[in-house]
Amino acid sequence: MNEVTLKDLAKVLGFAPIEEQLAAITAPLDPSMIVAGAGTGKTTVMAGRIAWLIMTQQIMPDRILGLTFTTKAANELLTRVKGFLPRAVAYLPADLANADLGEPVISTYNAFGSRLLKEHALRLGLEPDARVVVDATRYQLAMRVVCKSNYDLGGLGYSPTTAVTEMLKLDEQCSNYLVDPNQIVEKDSLRLVGLEQIEKKQELTHDMIKTCQKRIVLAKLVIDFRQAKISNDVIDYADQIRLAAQAAQNSQTMRNLLKEQFHVVLLDEYQDTSLSQKVLLQELFGNGHPVMAVGDPCQAIYGWRGAEITNMENFKTDFERNVAGNWEPAQIYKLTANRRSGNNILTAANSLSNKLREIHPEIVELVTADDAKPKGEIHTALLQTFADEVEWVADQISKVKPVKSWNEVAVLLREKKNAQYYVEALEKRGIPVQVVDPGALVNLPEVREVV
């Protein structure tokens, strides 16, 4: 290994990582997890980790895999890596530095699943060129399946529209939790037999019987729907991970190939992974492979689409490290120095997350990374009507300072349909406004105040 100093690393990255970041960046090639609070530099550490591994000749660039949740996050990390990659490669011996070493593979979890299906589809009896369908096409195919079915949907209280909606929801849940719909049919059929044998049925018993009947029919529709997707050579986003996980579970060859291809794996936003994603990653890169997961239980927001917060808690044992022949829990690193907010805001955030820290002992309180940073102010109000709230927020923004650009202040709303009311109130005060999706905030040049 080359003698690479921390000064060299800072030169390549363009900044000097602080001590807690360095611990994660220079960690041994073992399974490990970074519990990173908001604004503590998760992407910075992932990029720094890649640079360090390359500079010290531990891993060549094209043997590194980085997975994130969104295309924007993947592009942000890839842009950073491409920016420093030539400087990092320059630390390699001349024969390597002048060779074509490729670059790390950075993608979303779903894009990675799609890639695996194209490369290993035949292991599942699928066509490698299966087309990924968007929601509208998926809904149309589901409607055809429902309309062609012979099940007594009306007798169960379903219209074709509600049957499609419930069936698609069950299909996605089965994919996220790797549940075979045939098992639902089998178990609920047995349960139904037991319920129908009860002589004196009460109202609750009748409700349970109807629930079982509904679930059996929906599960059968899921089975028919999945067969229709296969027949039409299409898959949806939930299928990408489910089918890739099944292939990984059933093929030692596939597992060997992926471990040989990617010697180091970095997982971003691990707290928002689903059970099927966890199983896929564990099958491919378990048993001591160098996997580093980054996440924060306090920022888990995708439970509605199958995210399983226990993945974060169980990472230590799901991805154990081999220490002198003994299996031990993965190493835990913590990032606590927040660069976004002042002391007052962090104190409030820490207070609000006290209960979460009781549940997740790995979480520690956030601290300011820079003592010179303004303390920040928090204003709250309990108002009688929604209209009063809109006016109050607009007044608060107008008092902050003259707002010259729409990206200087952000108003976060639970529902986008309410945005127009704020637009009208702010424009009335001469404040420039732009409505954006929440995910776009991370890519704004700078947001100075959040209300």
mmCIF file with all atom_site columns, C-alpha atoms in Angstrom, residues 124 178 226 241-251 254 279-280:
data_model
loop_
_atom_site.group_PDB
_atom_site.id
_atom_site.type_symbol
_atom_site.label_atom_id
_atom_site.label_alt_id
_atom_site.label_comp_id
_atom_site.label_asym_id
_atom_site.label_entity_id
_atom_site.label_seq_id
_atom_site.pdbx_PDB_ins_code
_atom_site.Cartn_x
_atom_site.Cartn_y
_atom_site.Cartn_z
_atom_site.occupancy
_atom_site.B_iso_or_equiv
_atom_site.pdbx_formal_charge
_atom_site.auth_seq_id
_atom_site.auth_comp_id
_atom_site.auth_asym_id
_atom_site.auth_atom_id
_atom_site.pdbx_PDB_model_num
ATOM 1  C CA . LEU A 1 124 ? -35.625 -16.997 -13.415 1.00 0.00 ? 124 LEU A CA 1
ATOM 2  C CA . LEU A 1 178 ? -40.849 -11.190 -0.473  1.00 0.00 ? 178 LEU A CA 1
ATOM 3  C CA . ARG A 1 226 ? -47.696 -11.452 -12.373 1.00 0.00 ? 226 ARG A CA 1
ATOM 4  C CA . ILE A 1 241 ? -35.822 -5.933  -6.615  1.00 0.00 ? 241 ILE A CA 1
ATOM 5  C CA . ARG A 1 242 ? -38.081 -8.928  -5.899  1.00 0.00 ? 242 ARG A CA 1
ATOM 6  C CA . LEU A 1 243 ? -36.929 -10.922 -8.899  1.00 0.00 ? 243 LEU A CA 1
ATOM 7  C CA . ALA A 1 244 ? -33.289 -9.934  -8.449  1.00 0.00 ? 244 ALA A CA 1
ATOM 8  C CA . ALA A 1 245 ? -33.484 -11.078 -4.802  1.00 0.00 ? 245 ALA A CA 1
ATOM 9  C CA . GLN A 1 246 ? -34.994 -14.411 -5.858  1.00 0.00 ? 246 GLN A CA 1
ATOM 10 C CA . ALA A 1 247 ? -32.239 -14.901 -8.424  1.00 0.00 ? 247 ALA A CA 1
ATOM 11 C CA . ALA A 1 248 ? -29.592 -14.117 -5.808  1.00 0.00 ? 248 ALA A CA 1
ATOM 12 C CA . GLN A 1 249 ? -31.156 -16.550 -3.326  1.00 0.00 ? 249 GLN A CA 1
ATOM 13 C CA . ASN A 1 250 ? -31.190 -19.368 -5.862  1.00 0.00 ? 250 ASN A CA 1
ATOM 14 C CA . SER A 1 251 ? -27.858 -18.920 -7.648  1.00 0.00 ? 251 SER A CA 1
ATOM 15 C CA . MET A 1 254 ? -24.630 -15.160 -9.420  1.00 0.00 ? 254 MET A CA 1
ATOM 16 C CA . VAL A 1 279 ? -32.302 -9.659  1.274   1.00 0.00 ? 279 VAL A CA 1
ATOM 17 C CA . LEU A 1 280 ? -30.864 -8.931  -2.178  1.00 0.00 ? 280 LEU A CA 1
#
